[in-house]
């Protein structure tokens, strides 16, 4: 994985990044579509090594990613300039499990689905037969935390 070259003074540590991604609920992803970039919000799970996304298999995003698996993802927070923080992940996605997901046993998805359910649906795993899982393994992670900028 490529390392962050710029802004290292305000970059999050791995522990800070993992805590931030565990707390935040929405990621904005950008795919490469036939008509240009396509950006959409999604829910996600970060497992410390990969970002897990669930997508409608009939969505434009899914079609885009089947043609070109490259993706950019941003999770950010803060209102005032001195509060801004976030994580950008670039990489490629790969589908995991059956498409769409109906619940066939899959050891690679057990912990992911439960963590996702704990975060978003009160612990209830939902498999609606319309969504499928995508694993985004980062090729590059960039983070920033403007709260680290010294006050002048």
Short mmCIF file of N, CA, C and O in Angstrom, two decimals, residues 34-138:
data_model
loop_
_atom_site.label_atom_id
_atom_site.label_comp_id
_atom_site.label_asym_id
_atom_site.label_seq_id
_atom_site.Cartn_x
_atom_site.Cartn_y
_atom_site.Cartn_z
N UNK A 34 -19.71 5.15 -17.38
CA UNK A 34 -19.59 5.39 -18.82
C UNK A 34 -19.80 6.86 -19.16
O UNK A 34 -19.34 7.33 -20.19
N UNK A 35 -20.49 7.59 -18.27
CA UNK A 35 -20.73 9.02 -18.50
C UNK A 35 -19.91 9.88 -17.56
O UNK A 35 -20.24 11.04 -17.33
N UNK A 36 -18.85 9.32 -16.99
CA UNK A 36 -17.99 10.07 -16.08
C UNK A 36 -18.13 9.59 -14.65
O UNK A 36 -18.74 8.56 -14.38
N UNK A 37 -17.55 10.35 -13.71
CA UNK A 37 -17.58 9.93 -12.30
C UNK A 37 -19.02 9.86 -11.77
O UNK A 37 -19.88 10.63 -12.17
N UNK A 38 -19.22 8.93 -10.84
CA UNK A 38 -20.52 8.74 -10.21
C UNK A 38 -20.27 8.64 -8.71
O UNK A 38 -19.57 7.73 -8.25
N UNK A 39 -20.80 9.57 -7.93
CA UNK A 39 -20.57 9.61 -6.48
C UNK A 39 -21.87 9.34 -5.74
O UNK A 39 -22.90 9.92 -6.07
N UNK A 40 -21.81 8.46 -4.74
CA UNK A 40 -22.98 8.11 -3.95
C UNK A 40 -22.59 7.83 -2.50
O UNK A 40 -21.48 7.38 -2.23
N UNK A 41 -23.52 8.06 -1.56
CA UNK A 41 -23.27 7.71 -0.17
C UNK A 41 -23.67 6.26 0.11
O UNK A 41 -24.61 5.74 -0.50
N UNK A 42 -22.92 5.62 1.00
CA UNK A 42 -23.22 4.25 1.41
C UNK A 42 -22.91 4.09 2.89
O UNK A 42 -22.12 4.83 3.46
N UNK A 43 -23.47 3.06 3.49
CA UNK A 43 -23.01 2.62 4.80
C UNK A 43 -21.86 1.66 4.58
O UNK A 43 -21.72 1.07 3.49
N UNK A 44 -21.06 1.45 5.61
CA UNK A 44 -19.84 0.65 5.45
C UNK A 44 -19.42 0.02 6.77
O UNK A 44 -19.86 0.41 7.84
N UNK A 45 -18.53 -0.93 6.66
CA UNK A 45 -17.84 -1.52 7.82
C UNK A 45 -16.35 -1.51 7.52
O UNK A 45 -15.93 -1.94 6.44
N UNK A 46 -15.55 -1.03 8.45
CA UNK A 46 -14.09 -1.05 8.36
C UNK A 46 -13.59 -2.12 9.31
O UNK A 46 -13.90 -2.09 10.50
N UNK A 47 -12.82 -3.07 8.83
CA UNK A 47 -12.34 -4.15 9.69
C UNK A 47 -10.87 -3.99 10.10
O UNK A 47 -10.29 -4.90 10.68
N UNK A 48 -10.30 -2.83 9.79
CA UNK A 48 -8.90 -2.59 10.11
C UNK A 48 -7.97 -2.83 8.94
O UNK A 48 -6.82 -2.38 8.94
N UNK A 49 -8.45 -3.55 7.94
CA UNK A 49 -7.64 -3.84 6.76
C UNK A 49 -8.39 -3.57 5.46
O UNK A 49 -7.77 -3.32 4.43
N UNK A 50 -9.71 -3.63 5.51
CA UNK A 50 -10.53 -3.43 4.30
C UNK A 50 -11.82 -2.71 4.68
O UNK A 50 -12.28 -2.81 5.82
N UNK A 51 -12.37 -2.01 3.70
CA UNK A 51 -13.68 -1.39 3.86
C UNK A 51 -14.69 -2.28 3.15
O UNK A 51 -14.50 -2.65 1.98
N UNK A 52 -15.74 -2.64 3.86
CA UNK A 52 -16.80 -3.48 3.32
C UNK A 52 -18.00 -2.62 2.99
O UNK A 52 -18.47 -1.85 3.82
N UNK A 53 -18.49 -2.76 1.76
CA UNK A 53 -19.62 -1.99 1.26
C UNK A 53 -20.70 -2.96 0.83
O UNK A 53 -20.40 -4.03 0.30
N UNK A 54 -21.93 -2.57 1.02
CA UNK A 54 -23.04 -3.35 0.49
C UNK A 54 -23.76 -2.46 -0.51
O UNK A 54 -23.98 -1.28 -0.26
N UNK A 55 -24.06 -3.02 -1.66
CA UNK A 55 -24.65 -2.23 -2.73
C UNK A 55 -25.81 -2.98 -3.38
O UNK A 55 -25.76 -4.20 -3.51
N UNK A 56 -26.82 -2.23 -3.77
CA UNK A 56 -27.86 -2.80 -4.61
C UNK A 56 -27.20 -3.30 -5.90
O UNK A 56 -26.42 -2.57 -6.52
N UNK A 57 -27.51 -4.50 -6.30
CA UNK A 57 -26.87 -5.04 -7.50
C UNK A 57 -27.48 -4.47 -8.78
O UNK A 57 -26.91 -4.65 -9.85
N UNK A 58 -28.59 -3.75 -8.66
CA UNK A 58 -29.18 -3.11 -9.84
C UNK A 58 -28.82 -1.62 -9.91
O UNK A 58 -29.29 -0.91 -10.79
N UNK A 59 -27.97 -1.15 -9.00
CA UNK A 59 -27.59 0.26 -8.96
C UNK A 59 -26.54 0.57 -10.03
O UNK A 59 -25.77 -0.30 -10.45
N UNK A 60 -26.50 1.82 -10.44
CA UNK A 60 -25.48 2.26 -11.39
C UNK A 60 -24.08 2.01 -10.84
O UNK A 60 -23.17 1.62 -11.55
N UNK A 61 -23.91 2.24 -9.54
CA UNK A 61 -22.62 2.02 -8.88
C UNK A 61 -22.14 0.58 -9.11
O UNK A 61 -20.98 0.34 -9.41
N UNK A 62 -23.03 -0.39 -8.96
CA UNK A 62 -22.66 -1.80 -9.13
C UNK A 62 -22.22 -2.05 -10.58
O UNK A 62 -21.21 -2.70 -10.83
N UNK A 63 -22.98 -1.51 -11.52
CA UNK A 63 -22.63 -1.67 -12.93
C UNK A 63 -21.27 -1.06 -13.23
O UNK A 63 -20.45 -1.64 -13.94
N UNK A 64 -21.06 0.14 -12.68
CA UNK A 64 -19.77 0.80 -12.88
C UNK A 64 -18.62 -0.07 -12.37
O UNK A 64 -17.59 -0.22 -13.02
N UNK A 65 -18.79 -0.62 -11.17
CA UNK A 65 -17.71 -1.38 -10.53
C UNK A 65 -17.47 -2.73 -11.19
O UNK A 65 -16.36 -3.26 -11.11
N UNK A 66 -18.48 -3.28 -11.85
CA UNK A 66 -18.26 -4.52 -12.59
C UNK A 66 -17.40 -4.25 -13.83
O UNK A 66 -16.60 -5.09 -14.22
N UNK A 67 -17.56 -3.07 -14.42
CA UNK A 67 -16.77 -2.71 -15.60
C UNK A 67 -15.38 -2.21 -15.22
O UNK A 67 -14.42 -2.44 -15.95
N UNK A 68 -15.28 -1.52 -14.07
CA UNK A 68 -14.01 -0.94 -13.62
C UNK A 68 -14.02 -0.96 -12.09
O UNK A 68 -14.72 -0.16 -11.47
N UNK A 69 -13.28 -1.86 -11.47
CA UNK A 69 -13.35 -2.02 -10.01
C UNK A 69 -12.64 -0.94 -9.20
O UNK A 69 -12.68 -0.98 -7.98
N UNK A 70 -12.06 0.04 -9.86
CA UNK A 70 -11.39 1.12 -9.12
C UNK A 70 -12.43 2.02 -8.45
O UNK A 70 -13.46 2.33 -9.04
N UNK A 71 -12.11 2.44 -7.21
CA UNK A 71 -13.06 3.22 -6.44
C UNK A 71 -12.30 4.18 -5.53
O UNK A 71 -11.18 3.90 -5.10
N UNK A 72 -12.92 5.31 -5.26
CA UNK A 72 -12.44 6.24 -4.25
C UNK A 72 -13.53 6.36 -3.19
O UNK A 72 -14.72 6.37 -3.51
N UNK A 73 -13.11 6.40 -1.93
CA UNK A 73 -14.07 6.47 -0.82
C UNK A 73 -13.60 7.52 0.18
O UNK A 73 -12.42 7.56 0.52
N UNK A 74 -14.53 8.36 0.64
CA UNK A 74 -14.20 9.41 1.62
C UNK A 74 -15.20 9.36 2.76
O UNK A 74 -16.41 9.34 2.54
N UNK A 75 -14.66 9.34 3.98
CA UNK A 75 -15.44 9.50 5.20
C UNK A 75 -14.89 10.73 5.87
O UNK A 75 -13.68 10.83 6.10
N UNK A 76 -15.76 11.72 6.16
CA UNK A 76 -15.26 12.94 6.78
C UNK A 76 -16.25 13.47 7.80
O UNK A 76 -17.41 13.05 7.84
N UNK A 77 -15.76 14.36 8.65
CA UNK A 77 -16.59 14.93 9.71
C UNK A 77 -16.03 16.29 10.09
O UNK A 77 -14.88 16.62 9.77
N UNK A 78 -16.85 17.07 10.80
CA UNK A 78 -16.43 18.38 11.28
C UNK A 78 -17.24 19.48 10.65
O UNK A 78 -17.72 19.34 9.52
N UNK A 79 -17.38 20.56 11.38
CA UNK A 79 -18.11 21.73 10.89
C UNK A 79 -17.14 22.88 10.63
O UNK A 79 -17.00 23.34 9.52
N UNK A 80 -16.49 23.32 11.68
CA UNK A 80 -15.53 24.43 11.56
C UNK A 80 -14.23 23.89 10.96
O UNK A 80 -13.89 22.71 11.09
N UNK A 81 -13.48 24.77 10.33
CA UNK A 81 -12.22 24.40 9.69
C UNK A 81 -11.30 23.65 10.65
O UNK A 81 -10.69 22.64 10.29
N UNK A 82 -11.21 24.12 11.88
CA UNK A 82 -10.31 23.52 12.86
C UNK A 82 -10.81 22.18 13.42
O UNK A 82 -10.12 21.56 14.22
N UNK A 83 -11.99 21.74 12.97
CA UNK A 83 -12.56 20.46 13.40
C UNK A 83 -12.52 19.40 12.30
O UNK A 83 -12.85 18.24 12.55
N UNK A 84 -12.16 19.79 11.08
CA UNK A 84 -12.27 18.87 9.95
C UNK A 84 -11.32 17.68 10.12
O UNK A 84 -10.17 17.83 10.50
N UNK A 85 -11.85 16.49 9.81
CA UNK A 85 -11.05 15.28 9.83
C UNK A 85 -11.68 14.29 8.87
O UNK A 85 -12.87 14.37 8.57
N UNK A 86 -10.86 13.39 8.39
CA UNK A 86 -11.40 12.43 7.45
C UNK A 86 -10.39 11.42 6.98
O UNK A 86 -9.20 11.49 7.31
N UNK A 87 -10.89 10.48 6.19
CA UNK A 87 -10.08 9.40 5.62
C UNK A 87 -10.51 9.22 4.17
O UNK A 87 -11.70 9.15 3.87
N UNK A 88 -9.52 9.17 3.28
CA UNK A 88 -9.76 8.84 1.88
C UNK A 88 -9.08 7.50 1.59
O UNK A 88 -7.92 7.31 1.95
N UNK A 89 -9.83 6.61 0.96
CA UNK A 89 -9.29 5.30 0.60
C UNK A 89 -9.45 5.13 -0.90
O UNK A 89 -10.53 5.37 -1.45
N UNK A 90 -8.36 4.74 -1.55
CA UNK A 90 -8.41 4.41 -2.98
C UNK A 90 -7.99 2.97 -3.16
O UNK A 90 -7.07 2.50 -2.49
N UNK A 91 -8.65 2.29 -4.06
CA UNK A 91 -8.30 0.90 -4.33
C UNK A 91 -9.26 0.28 -5.31
O UNK A 91 -9.87 0.98 -6.13
N UNK A 92 -9.38 -1.02 -5.19
CA UNK A 92 -10.26 -1.79 -6.08
C UNK A 92 -11.18 -2.64 -5.22
O UNK A 92 -10.77 -3.14 -4.17
N UNK A 93 -12.39 -2.81 -5.69
CA UNK A 93 -13.34 -3.66 -4.97
C UNK A 93 -13.40 -5.04 -5.62
O UNK A 93 -13.12 -5.19 -6.80
N UNK A 94 -13.79 -6.00 -4.79
CA UNK A 94 -14.08 -7.34 -5.29
C UNK A 94 -15.34 -7.83 -4.61
O UNK A 94 -15.52 -7.62 -3.40
N UNK A 95 -16.26 -8.43 -5.38
CA UNK A 95 -17.47 -8.98 -4.77
C UNK A 95 -17.10 -10.16 -3.87
O UNK A 95 -16.19 -10.92 -4.17
N UNK A 96 -17.84 -10.31 -2.77
CA UNK A 96 -17.65 -11.44 -1.86
C UNK A 96 -19.03 -12.04 -1.59
O UNK A 96 -19.96 -11.32 -1.25
N UNK A 97 -19.15 -13.34 -1.75
CA UNK A 97 -20.42 -14.01 -1.53
C UNK A 97 -21.25 -14.04 -2.79
O UNK A 97 -20.84 -13.58 -3.86
N UNK A 98 -22.44 -14.61 -2.65
CA UNK A 98 -23.31 -14.72 -3.82
C UNK A 98 -23.89 -13.35 -4.18
O UNK A 98 -23.97 -12.46 -3.34
N UNK A 99 -24.29 -13.23 -5.44
CA UNK A 99 -24.79 -11.95 -5.95
C UNK A 99 -26.17 -12.18 -6.55
O UNK A 99 -26.29 -12.91 -7.53
N UNK A 100 -27.20 -11.60 -5.97
CA UNK A 100 -27.23 -10.84 -4.73
C UNK A 100 -27.14 -11.77 -3.52
O UNK A 100 -27.33 -12.99 -3.63
N UNK A 101 -26.89 -11.17 -2.36
CA UNK A 101 -26.71 -11.93 -1.12
C UNK A 101 -28.06 -12.39 -0.58
O UNK A 101 -28.94 -11.58 -0.31
N UNK A 102 -28.21 -13.73 -0.45
CA UNK A 102 -29.44 -14.29 0.09
C UNK A 102 -29.21 -15.04 1.39
O UNK A 102 -30.17 -15.38 2.07
N UNK A 103 -27.95 -15.30 1.74
CA UNK A 103 -27.67 -15.91 3.03
C UNK A 103 -26.96 -17.24 2.99
O UNK A 103 -26.89 -17.92 4.01
N UNK A 104 -26.43 -17.64 1.83
CA UNK A 104 -25.64 -18.86 1.80
C UNK A 104 -24.51 -18.73 2.82
O UNK A 104 -23.92 -17.66 2.94
N UNK A 105 -24.21 -19.78 3.58
CA UNK A 105 -23.12 -19.68 4.54
C UNK A 105 -21.82 -19.25 3.86
O UNK A 105 -21.47 -19.78 2.80
N UNK A 106 -21.17 -18.26 4.45
CA UNK A 106 -19.91 -17.76 3.90
C UNK A 106 -19.05 -17.27 5.05
O UNK A 106 -19.32 -16.20 5.61
N UNK A 107 -18.02 -18.02 5.43
CA UNK A 107 -17.18 -17.63 6.56
C UNK A 107 -16.55 -16.24 6.40
O UNK A 107 -16.34 -15.55 7.40
N UNK A 108 -16.28 -15.82 5.18
CA UNK A 108 -15.67 -14.50 4.96
C UNK A 108 -16.63 -13.37 5.31
O UNK A 108 -16.19 -12.24 5.57
N UNK A 109 -17.94 -13.65 5.33
CA UNK A 109 -18.93 -12.61 5.58
C UNK A 109 -19.56 -12.65 6.97
O UNK A 109 -20.22 -11.68 7.36
N UNK A 110 -19.36 -13.71 7.71
CA UNK A 110 -20.04 -13.84 9.01
C UNK A 110 -19.77 -12.66 9.94
O UNK A 110 -20.70 -12.01 10.42
N UNK A 111 -18.50 -12.37 10.20
CA UNK A 111 -18.16 -11.28 11.12
C UNK A 111 -18.52 -9.93 10.53
O UNK A 111 -18.97 -9.03 11.25
N UNK A 112 -18.35 -9.78 9.23
CA UNK A 112 -18.66 -8.51 8.56
C UNK A 112 -20.15 -8.20 8.66
O UNK A 112 -20.54 -7.09 9.02
N UNK A 113 -20.98 -9.18 8.33
CA UNK A 113 -22.42 -8.95 8.38
C UNK A 113 -22.89 -8.65 9.80
O UNK A 113 -23.75 -7.78 9.99
N UNK A 114 -22.32 -9.32 10.78
CA UNK A 114 -22.74 -9.06 12.15
C UNK A 114 -22.29 -7.68 12.61
O UNK A 114 -23.05 -6.95 13.24
N UNK A 115 -21.06 -7.29 12.28
CA UNK A 115 -20.57 -5.96 12.65
C UNK A 115 -21.40 -4.87 11.97
O UNK A 115 -21.75 -3.86 12.58
N UNK A 116 -21.76 -5.08 10.71
CA UNK A 116 -22.59 -4.14 9.97
C UNK A 116 -23.97 -4.04 10.62
O UNK A 116 -24.50 -2.95 10.83
N UNK A 117 -24.54 -5.19 10.99
CA UNK A 117 -25.85 -5.21 11.64
C UNK A 117 -25.80 -4.53 13.00
O UNK A 117 -26.72 -3.80 13.37
N UNK A 118 -24.73 -4.73 13.74
CA UNK A 118 -24.60 -4.08 15.05
C UNK A 118 -24.53 -2.56 14.90
O UNK A 118 -25.09 -1.83 15.71
N UNK A 119 -23.89 -2.10 13.85
CA UNK A 119 -23.73 -0.67 13.62
C UNK A 119 -25.01 -0.01 13.11
O UNK A 119 -25.31 1.12 13.50
N UNK A 120 -25.75 -0.70 12.25
CA UNK A 120 -26.85 -0.04 11.54
C UNK A 120 -28.26 -0.57 11.82
O UNK A 120 -29.22 0.15 11.57
N UNK A 121 -28.40 -1.79 12.27
CA UNK A 121 -29.76 -2.34 12.39
C UNK A 121 -30.02 -3.05 13.71
O UNK A 121 -30.75 -4.04 13.75
N UNK A 122 -29.42 -2.54 14.78
CA UNK A 122 -29.69 -3.10 16.09
C UNK A 122 -29.29 -4.55 16.25
O UNK A 122 -29.88 -5.27 17.05
N UNK A 123 -28.32 -5.01 15.47
CA UNK A 123 -27.83 -6.38 15.57
C UNK A 123 -28.53 -7.38 14.68
O UNK A 123 -28.10 -8.53 14.59
N UNK A 124 -29.56 -6.96 13.98
CA UNK A 124 -30.32 -7.85 13.10
C UNK A 124 -29.69 -7.88 11.71
O UNK A 124 -29.69 -6.88 11.00
N UNK A 125 -29.15 -9.03 11.31
CA UNK A 125 -28.57 -9.18 9.97
C UNK A 125 -29.71 -9.22 8.96
O UNK A 125 -30.66 -9.98 9.12
N UNK A 126 -29.62 -8.36 7.94
CA UNK A 126 -30.66 -8.28 6.91
C UNK A 126 -30.07 -8.73 5.58
O UNK A 126 -29.05 -8.20 5.14
N UNK A 127 -30.72 -9.70 4.98
CA UNK A 127 -30.34 -10.15 3.63
C UNK A 127 -31.60 -10.09 2.79
O UNK A 127 -32.48 -10.93 2.93
N UNK A 128 -31.68 -9.10 1.93
CA UNK A 128 -32.92 -8.85 1.19
C UNK A 128 -32.93 -9.41 -0.23
O UNK A 128 -33.89 -9.25 -0.95
N UNK A 129 -31.83 -10.05 -0.64
CA UNK A 129 -31.79 -10.59 -1.99
C UNK A 129 -31.65 -9.53 -3.06
O UNK A 129 -31.82 -9.82 -4.25
N UNK A 130 -31.32 -8.29 -2.65
CA UNK A 130 -31.14 -7.19 -3.61
C UNK A 130 -29.74 -6.60 -3.54
O UNK A 130 -29.30 -5.92 -4.46
N UNK A 131 -29.06 -6.82 -2.41
CA UNK A 131 -27.73 -6.26 -2.18
C UNK A 131 -26.66 -7.34 -2.27
O UNK A 131 -26.97 -8.52 -2.11
N UNK A 132 -25.44 -6.92 -2.48
CA UNK A 132 -24.30 -7.84 -2.44
C UNK A 132 -23.13 -7.10 -1.78
O UNK A 132 -23.12 -5.87 -1.70
N UNK A 133 -22.15 -7.86 -1.33
CA UNK A 133 -21.01 -7.30 -0.61
C UNK A 133 -19.84 -7.04 -1.54
O UNK A 133 -19.55 -7.83 -2.44
N UNK A 134 -19.16 -5.93 -1.27
CA UNK A 134 -17.94 -5.56 -1.95
C UNK A 134 -16.86 -5.31 -0.90
O UNK A 134 -17.11 -4.63 0.08
N UNK A 135 -15.67 -5.87 -1.12
CA UNK A 135 -14.54 -5.62 -0.23
C UNK A 135 -13.58 -4.67 -0.95
O UNK A 135 -13.12 -4.96 -2.06
N UNK A 136 -13.32 -3.54 -0.31
CA UNK A 136 -12.37 -2.56 -0.82
C UNK A 136 -11.07 -2.71 -0.05
O UNK A 136 -11.00 -2.37 1.13
N UNK A 137 -10.07 -3.26 -0.70
CA UNK A 137 -8.75 -3.38 -0.09
C UNK A 137 -7.96 -2.15 -0.52
O UNK A 137 -7.76 -1.92 -1.71
N UNK A 138 -7.54 -1.33 0.46
CA UNK A 138 -6.89 -0.06 0.11
C UNK A 138 -5.56 -0.25 -0.63
O UNK A 138 -4.75 -1.10 -0.26
#
